[in-house]
Amino acid sequence: MQGLIKQCAVYVQKGTPMGDPSEACYTVVRGVDIPCVCQRLSKEIEQMVDMDKVFHVVNFCDRPLAHGTKCGSSTVP
């Protein structure tokens, strides 16, 4: 989780433009159990991140979530 925050936070923050993640973020995402992270997303974290950007980052990093998957309080379109 710390690696995700350190390397990827800038790509999923609310109020910032959507963009493709860095190689460092890509590497971290590739090594993380994304469904497990989704189950552990707190309301505090969800207030800071744009879930559409989260879905973009995991897709870009070749770790897409299946349509209809719950991630925090959001559902993958």
CSV table of C-alpha atoms in Angstrom, one decimal, residues 49-73:
chain,number,residue,atom,x,y,z
A,49,VAL,CA,-8.8,9.8,-5.0
A,50,ASP,CA,-10.7,9.9,-8.2
A,51,MET,CA,-11.9,6.3,-8.8
A,52,ASP,CA,-12.1,6.9,-12.6
A,53,LYS,CA,-8.3,7.6,-12.4
A,54,VAL,CA,-7.7,4.5,-10.3
A,55,PHE,CA,-9.5,2.4,-13.0
A,56,HIS,CA,-7.4,4.2,-15.7
A,57,VAL,CA,-4.1,3.4,-13.9
A,58,VAL,CA,-4.9,-0.2,-13.3
A,59,ASN,CA,-6.0,-0.7,-16.9
A,60,PHE,CA,-2.8,1.1,-18.2
A,61,CYS,CA,-0.7,-1.1,-16.0
A,62,ASP,CA,-2.3,-4.3,-17.5
A,63,ARG,CA,-4.1,-5.1,-14.3
A,64,PRO,CA,-7.7,-4.3,-15.3
A,65,LEU,CA,-10.6,-5.1,-13.0
A,66,ALA,CA,-13.5,-6.9,-14.4
A,67,HIS,CA,-16.7,-4.9,-15.1
A,68,GLY,CA,-18.9,-4.8,-12.1
A,69,THR,CA,-16.1,-5.4,-9.6
A,70,LYS,CA,-16.4,-3.4,-6.4
A,71,CYS,CA,-13.4,-1.2,-5.5
A,72,GLY,CA,-14.0,0.7,-2.3
A,73,SER,CA,-17.5,2.0,-2.7
